[in-house]
PDB file of C-alpha atoms in Angstrom:
ATOM      1  CA  UNK B   1       6.620  25.087  -7.953  1.00  0.00           C
ATOM      2  CA  UNK B   2       7.456  23.608  -4.864  1.00  0.00           C
ATOM      3  CA  UNK B   3      10.658  25.213  -3.680  1.00  0.00           C
ATOM      4  CA  UNK B   4      12.473  27.147  -6.257  1.00  0.00           C
ATOM      5  CA  UNK B   5      16.440  24.840  -5.735  1.00  0.00           C
ATOM      6  CA  UNK B   6      14.947  22.358  -8.693  1.00  0.00           C
ATOM      7  CA  UNK B   7      14.904  25.078 -10.672  1.00  0.00           C
ATOM      8  CA  UNK B   8      18.607  26.804 -10.309  1.00  0.00           C
ATOM      9  CA  UNK B   9      20.839  23.512 -10.330  1.00  0.00           C
ATOM     10  CA  UNK B  10      23.429  23.810 -13.847  1.00  0.00           C
ATOM     11  CA  UNK B  11      22.912  21.064 -16.891  1.00  0.00           C
ATOM     12  CA  UNK B  12      26.320  19.253 -15.536  1.00  0.00           C
ATOM     13  CA  UNK B  13      24.132  17.144 -12.666  1.00  0.00           C
ATOM     14  CA  UNK B  14      20.588  17.533 -14.382  1.00  0.00           C
ATOM     15  CA  UNK B  15      22.059  15.301 -16.969  1.00  0.00           C
ATOM     16  CA  UNK B  16      23.553  13.034 -13.224  1.00  0.00           C
ATOM     17  CA  UNK B  17      21.244  10.016 -13.377  1.00  0.00           C
ATOM     18  CA  UNK B  18      18.753  11.206  -9.490  1.00  0.00           C
ATOM     19  CA  UNK B  19      16.649   9.073  -7.659  1.00  0.00           C
ATOM     20  CA  UNK B  20      12.491   9.463  -8.331  1.00  0.00           C
ATOM     21  CA  UNK B  21      11.371  11.472  -5.176  1.00  0.00           C
ATOM     22  CA  UNK B  22       7.698  11.097  -5.130  1.00  0.00           C
ATOM     23  CA  UNK B  23       5.913  13.393  -2.789  1.00  0.00           C
ATOM     24  CA  UNK B  24       2.464  12.227  -0.810  1.00  0.00           C
ATOM     25  CA  UNK B  25      -0.645  14.869  -0.304  1.00  0.00           C
ATOM     26  CA  UNK B  26      -3.154  14.187   1.783  1.00  0.00           C
ATOM     27  CA  UNK B  27      -5.361  17.314   2.692  1.00  0.00           C
ATOM     28  CA  UNK B  28      -8.653  18.361   3.327  1.00  0.00           C
ATOM     29  CA  UNK B  29     -10.962  19.711   0.279  1.00  0.00           C
ATOM     30  CA  UNK B  30     -10.737  23.613   0.882  1.00  0.00           C
ATOM     31  CA  UNK B  31      -7.041  23.417   2.068  1.00  0.00           C
ATOM     32  CA  UNK B  32      -5.133  26.823   1.328  1.00  0.00           C
ATOM     33  CA  UNK B  33      -2.126  26.912  -1.940  1.00  0.00           C
ATOM     34  CA  UNK B  34       0.002  28.969   0.987  1.00  0.00           C
ATOM     35  CA  UNK B  35      -0.793  26.132   3.681  1.00  0.00           C
ATOM     36  CA  UNK B  36       0.260  23.496   1.437  1.00  0.00           C
ATOM     37  CA  UNK B  37       3.603  25.373   0.016  1.00  0.00           C
ATOM     38  CA  UNK B  38       4.321  25.936   3.291  1.00  0.00           C
ATOM     39  CA  UNK B  39       4.631  22.260   4.486  1.00  0.00           C
ATOM     40  CA  UNK B  40       5.705  20.996   1.834  1.00  0.00           C
ATOM     41  CA  UNK B  41       9.043  24.480   1.287  1.00  0.00           C
ATOM     42  CA  UNK B  42       9.134  23.305   5.645  1.00  0.00           C
ATOM     43  CA  UNK B  43       9.543  19.321   4.823  1.00  0.00           C
ATOM     44  CA  UNK B  44      12.121  20.301   1.403  1.00  0.00           C
ATOM     45  CA  UNK B  45      14.670  22.562   4.246  1.00  0.00           C
ATOM     46  CA  UNK B  46      14.199  19.953   8.180  1.00  0.00           C
ATOM     47  CA  UNK B  47      15.444  17.463   6.048  1.00  0.00           C
ATOM     48  CA  UNK B  48      17.623  19.086   2.338  1.00  0.00           C
ATOM     49  CA  UNK B  49      14.866  18.035  -0.522  1.00  0.00           C
ATOM     50  CA  UNK B  50      15.163  19.632  -3.174  1.00  0.00           C
ATOM     51  CA  UNK B  51      11.492  19.286  -4.549  1.00  0.00           C
ATOM     52  CA  UNK B  52      11.097  20.796  -7.359  1.00  0.00           C
ATOM     53  CA  UNK B  53      11.332  18.124  -9.791  1.00  0.00           C
ATOM     54  CA  UNK B  54       8.681  16.022  -7.119  1.00  0.00           C
ATOM     55  CA  UNK B  55       6.395  13.415  -9.073  1.00  0.00           C
ATOM     56  CA  UNK B  56       3.195  14.371  -6.714  1.00  0.00           C
ATOM     57  CA  UNK B  57       0.811  12.116  -5.645  1.00  0.00           C
ATOM     58  CA  UNK B  58      -2.836  11.788  -3.566  1.00  0.00           C
ATOM     59  CA  UNK B  59      -6.284  10.882  -2.843  1.00  0.00           C
ATOM     60  CA  UNK B  60      -8.126  10.893  -6.223  1.00  0.00           C
ATOM     61  CA  UNK B  61     -11.031  12.546  -5.546  1.00  0.00           C
ATOM     62  CA  UNK B  62      -8.187  15.540  -4.013  1.00  0.00           C
ATOM     63  CA  UNK B  63      -6.663  15.583  -7.204  1.00  0.00           C
ATOM     64  CA  UNK B  64      -8.756  18.780  -8.436  1.00  0.00           C
ATOM     65  CA  UNK B  65      -8.831  20.508  -5.450  1.00  0.00           C
ATOM     66  CA  UNK B  66      -7.252  24.352  -5.937  1.00  0.00           C
ATOM     67  CA  UNK B  67      -4.887  25.290  -3.348  1.00  0.00           C
ATOM     68  CA  UNK B  68      -3.351  21.551  -4.236  1.00  0.00           C
ATOM     69  CA  UNK B  69      -2.405  22.437  -8.156  1.00  0.00           C
ATOM     70  CA  UNK B  70      -1.252  26.131  -7.447  1.00  0.00           C
ATOM     71  CA  UNK B  71       1.160  24.487  -4.802  1.00  0.00           C
ATOM     72  CA  UNK B  72       2.496  22.133  -6.920  1.00  0.00           C
ATOM     73  CA  UNK B  73       1.784  24.225 -10.304  1.00  0.00           C
ATOM     74  CA  UNK B  74       2.325  23.904 -13.245  1.00  0.00           C
ATOM     75  CA  UNK B  75       3.057  19.772 -12.575  1.00  0.00           C
ATOM     76  CA  UNK B  76      -0.907  17.589 -12.433  1.00  0.00           C
ATOM     77  CA  UNK B  77      -0.660  16.482  -9.124  1.00  0.00           C
ATOM     78  CA  UNK B  78      -1.460  12.089  -9.765  1.00  0.00           C
ATOM     79  CA  UNK B  79      -4.049  10.448  -8.051  1.00  0.00           C
ATOM     80  CA  UNK B  80      -4.773   7.290  -6.701  1.00  0.00           C
ATOM     81  CA  UNK B  81      -8.435   5.812  -5.645  1.00  0.00           C
ATOM     82  CA  UNK B  82      -8.475   4.911  -2.073  1.00  0.00           C
ATOM     83  CA  UNK B  83      -8.419   0.636  -2.087  1.00  0.00           C
ATOM     84  CA  UNK B  84      -5.240   1.183  -4.209  1.00  0.00           C
ATOM     85  CA  UNK B  85      -3.654   3.430  -1.631  1.00  0.00           C
ATOM     86  CA  UNK B  86      -5.129   0.402   1.033  1.00  0.00           C
ATOM     87  CA  UNK B  87      -2.853  -1.791  -0.637  1.00  0.00           C
ATOM     88  CA  UNK B  88       0.314  -0.356   0.285  1.00  0.00           C
ATOM     89  CA  UNK B  89       1.382  -0.670   3.244  1.00  0.00           C
ATOM     90  CA  UNK B  90       3.029   1.618   5.965  1.00  0.00           C
ATOM     91  CA  UNK B  91       4.496   2.696   8.933  1.00  0.00           C
ATOM     92  CA  UNK B  92       1.982   4.439  10.790  1.00  0.00           C
ATOM     93  CA  UNK B  93      -1.689   4.137   9.169  1.00  0.00           C
ATOM     94  CA  UNK B  94      -4.610   6.760  10.211  1.00  0.00           C
ATOM     95  CA  UNK B  95      -7.889   5.204  11.935  1.00  0.00           C
ATOM     96  CA  UNK B  96      -9.091   8.504  11.258  1.00  0.00           C
ATOM     97  CA  UNK B  97      -8.170   9.254   7.563  1.00  0.00           C
ATOM     98  CA  UNK B  98      -9.300   5.645   7.226  1.00  0.00           C
ATOM     99  CA  UNK B  99     -12.943   6.273   8.075  1.00  0.00           C
ATOM    100  CA  UNK B 100     -13.064   9.751   6.194  1.00  0.00           C
ATOM    101  CA  UNK B 101     -11.948   8.800   2.476  1.00  0.00           C
ATOM    102  CA  UNK B 102     -11.687   5.036   3.065  1.00  0.00           C
ATOM    103  CA  UNK B 103      -7.677   4.249   3.088  1.00  0.00           C
ATOM    104  CA  UNK B 104      -5.852   4.294   6.727  1.00  0.00           C
ATOM    105  CA  UNK B 105      -3.093   6.505   4.949  1.00  0.00           C
ATOM    106  CA  UNK B 106      -2.596   8.986   1.709  1.00  0.00           C
ATOM    107  CA  UNK B 107       0.719  10.549   2.184  1.00  0.00           C
ATOM    108  CA  UNK B 108       2.852   8.492   2.713  1.00  0.00           C
ATOM    109  CA  UNK B 109       1.078   5.218   0.976  1.00  0.00           C
ATOM    110  CA  UNK B 110       0.690   7.495  -1.965  1.00  0.00           C
ATOM    111  CA  UNK B 111       4.466   8.804  -1.532  1.00  0.00           C
ATOM    112  CA  UNK B 112       5.579   4.897  -2.050  1.00  0.00           C
ATOM    113  CA  UNK B 113       2.632   4.167  -4.939  1.00  0.00           C
ATOM    114  CA  UNK B 114       4.217   6.552  -7.390  1.00  0.00           C
ATOM    115  CA  UNK B 115       7.655   6.063  -6.500  1.00  0.00           C
ATOM    116  CA  UNK B 116       6.808   2.715  -7.848  1.00  0.00           C
ATOM    117  CA  UNK B 117       9.195  -0.678  -6.688  1.00  0.00           C
ATOM    118  CA  UNK B 118      11.439  -0.751  -5.334  1.00  0.00           C
ATOM    119  CA  UNK B 119      10.215   2.669  -2.027  1.00  0.00           C
ATOM    120  CA  UNK B 120      11.243   4.160   0.388  1.00  0.00           C
ATOM    121  CA  UNK B 121      10.565   6.722   2.577  1.00  0.00           C
ATOM    122  CA  UNK B 122      12.334   9.130   3.015  1.00  0.00           C
ATOM    123  CA  UNK B 123      10.722  11.471   4.975  1.00  0.00           C
ATOM    124  CA  UNK B 124       7.222   9.727   7.099  1.00  0.00           C
ATOM    125  CA  UNK B 125       3.829  11.372   6.428  1.00  0.00           C
ATOM    126  CA  UNK B 126       4.202  15.182   8.206  1.00  0.00           C
ATOM    127  CA  UNK B 127       2.094  17.792   9.537  1.00  0.00           C
ATOM    128  CA  UNK B 128       0.764  20.987   8.633  1.00  0.00           C
ATOM    129  CA  UNK B 129      -3.025  22.655   8.604  1.00  0.00           C
ATOM    130  CA  UNK B 130      -5.307  20.637   6.930  1.00  0.00           C
ATOM    131  CA  UNK B 131      -2.036  19.081   4.944  1.00  0.00           C
ATOM    132  CA  UNK B 132      -0.281  16.734   5.093  1.00  0.00           C
ATOM    133  CA  UNK B 133       2.884  15.867   3.312  1.00  0.00           C
ATOM    134  CA  UNK B 134       5.548  12.450   2.569  1.00  0.00           C
ATOM    135  CA  UNK B 135       8.618  11.620   0.752  1.00  0.00           C
ATOM    136  CA  UNK B 136       9.646   8.524  -1.193  1.00  0.00           C
ATOM    137  CA  UNK B 137      12.417   7.675  -3.440  1.00  0.00           C
ATOM    138  CA  UNK B 138      13.278   4.115  -5.546  1.00  0.00           C
ATOM    139  CA  UNK B 139      16.794   4.913  -6.389  1.00  0.00           C
ATOM    140  CA  UNK B 140      18.675   3.777  -3.550  1.00  0.00           C
ATOM    141  CA  UNK B 141      19.783   6.043  -2.050  1.00  0.00           C
ATOM    142  CA  UNK B 142      21.204   7.802  -5.306  1.00  0.00           C
ATOM    143  CA  UNK B 143      21.754  11.681  -4.682  1.00  0.00           C
ATOM    144  CA  UNK B 144      20.119  12.083  -1.955  1.00  0.00           C
ATOM    145  CA  UNK B 145      21.355  14.972   0.772  1.00  0.00           C
ATOM    146  CA  UNK B 146      24.529  13.566   3.038  1.00  0.00           C
ATOM    147  CA  UNK B 147      21.888  12.492   6.276  1.00  0.00           C
ATOM    148  CA  UNK B 148      19.629  11.330   4.651  1.00  0.00           C
ATOM    149  CA  UNK B 149      18.665   7.839   3.416  1.00  0.00           C
ATOM    150  CA  UNK B 150      15.651   5.307   2.127  1.00  0.00           C
ATOM    151  CA  UNK B 151      16.533   3.767   5.916  1.00  0.00           C
ATOM    152  CA  UNK B 152      14.759   6.898   7.324  1.00  0.00           C
ATOM    153  CA  UNK B 153      11.130   7.428   7.742  1.00  0.00           C
ATOM    154  CA  UNK B 154      10.873  10.485   9.267  1.00  0.00           C
ATOM    155  CA  UNK B 155      11.296  11.163  13.035  1.00  0.00           C
ATOM    156  CA  UNK B 156      11.669   8.173  14.697  1.00  0.00           C
ATOM    157  CA  UNK B 157      10.994   5.104  12.677  1.00  0.00           C
ATOM    158  CA  UNK B 158      12.751   3.058  10.424  1.00  0.00           C
ATOM    159  CA  UNK B 159      11.696  -0.288   8.378  1.00  0.00           C
ATOM    160  CA  UNK B 160      11.875  -3.145   9.866  1.00  0.00           C
ATOM    161  CA  UNK B 161      15.033  -5.430   9.007  1.00  0.00           C
ATOM    162  CA  UNK B 162      14.718  -8.688   7.602  1.00  0.00           C
ATOM    163  CA  UNK B 163      17.052 -10.179  10.329  1.00  0.00           C
ATOM    164  CA  UNK B 164      14.204  -8.538  12.951  1.00  0.00           C
ATOM    165  CA  UNK B 165      12.044 -11.259  11.867  1.00  0.00           C
ATOM    166  CA  UNK B 166       9.333  -8.653  10.186  1.00  0.00           C
ATOM    167  CA  UNK B 167       8.012  -7.335   8.121  1.00  0.00           C
ATOM    168  CA  UNK B 168      10.158  -4.130   6.135  1.00  0.00           C
ATOM    169  CA  UNK B 169       6.675  -2.215   6.211  1.00  0.00           C
ATOM    170  CA  UNK B 170       7.286   0.956   4.084  1.00  0.00           C
ATOM    171  CA  UNK B 171      10.484  -0.194   1.919  1.00  0.00           C
ATOM    172  CA  UNK B 172       8.436  -0.305  -0.858  1.00  0.00           C
ATOM    173  CA  UNK B 173       5.385   0.582  -3.113  1.00  0.00           C
ATOM    174  CA  UNK B 174       4.014  -4.044  -3.008  1.00  0.00           C
ATOM    175  CA  UNK B 175       4.312  -3.730   0.028  1.00  0.00           C
ATOM    176  CA  UNK B 176       1.287  -5.290   2.141  1.00  0.00           C
ATOM    177  CA  UNK B 177      -0.314  -6.133  -1.191  1.00  0.00           C
ATOM    178  CA  UNK B 178      -2.932  -8.531  -1.214  1.00  0.00           C
ATOM    179  CA  UNK B 179      -4.771 -11.654  -2.611  1.00  0.00           C
ATOM    180  CA  UNK B 180      -8.040 -11.264  -4.030  1.00  0.00           C
ATOM    181  CA  UNK B 181     -10.174 -12.810  -0.296  1.00  0.00           C
ATOM    182  CA  UNK B 182      -7.383 -12.892   1.931  1.00  0.00           C
ATOM    183  CA  UNK B 183      -8.807 -10.874   4.159  1.00  0.00           C
ATOM    184  CA  UNK B 184      -7.441  -7.536   6.287  1.00  0.00           C
ATOM    185  CA  UNK B 185      -7.251  -8.510  10.046  1.00  0.00           C
TER     186      UNK B 185
END
């Protein structure tokens, strides 16, 4: 279980419409359950989120990592190929991550991709010991704690507004996908 808070909701709250909340997790091989759990709990507490029911997504090569599996049990993490993650526009791509695993983002891209069309980052990538976490939601602000909006993507990041003339990076799982044959810049 990611946090114990999600399991303690009264039955009436469980039937209320809630956003699809996804947690993207990037981690080094061999990262411990304690390290994964500590970061998930820290992110949940810092942002007033209940992540106990969240969908968990990561790089396909990491779904069998014992530390990840134990930290999110009984849920099964969803895995995405590096190419699928690389096609998702994120606010803070990392060249070191790209060199190591073939995509410049795991946590943010996995969270957005798992949440589906219309997803927004709620919490941008946050690093811990050997692990990185990001949180995305599909429903615009429905059920998010006060002070947290789908426009907030972590410290210092806000998606570009349509009036700024730039694309709104990180606002949709499909943002940044390239058509076949289109080169990466």
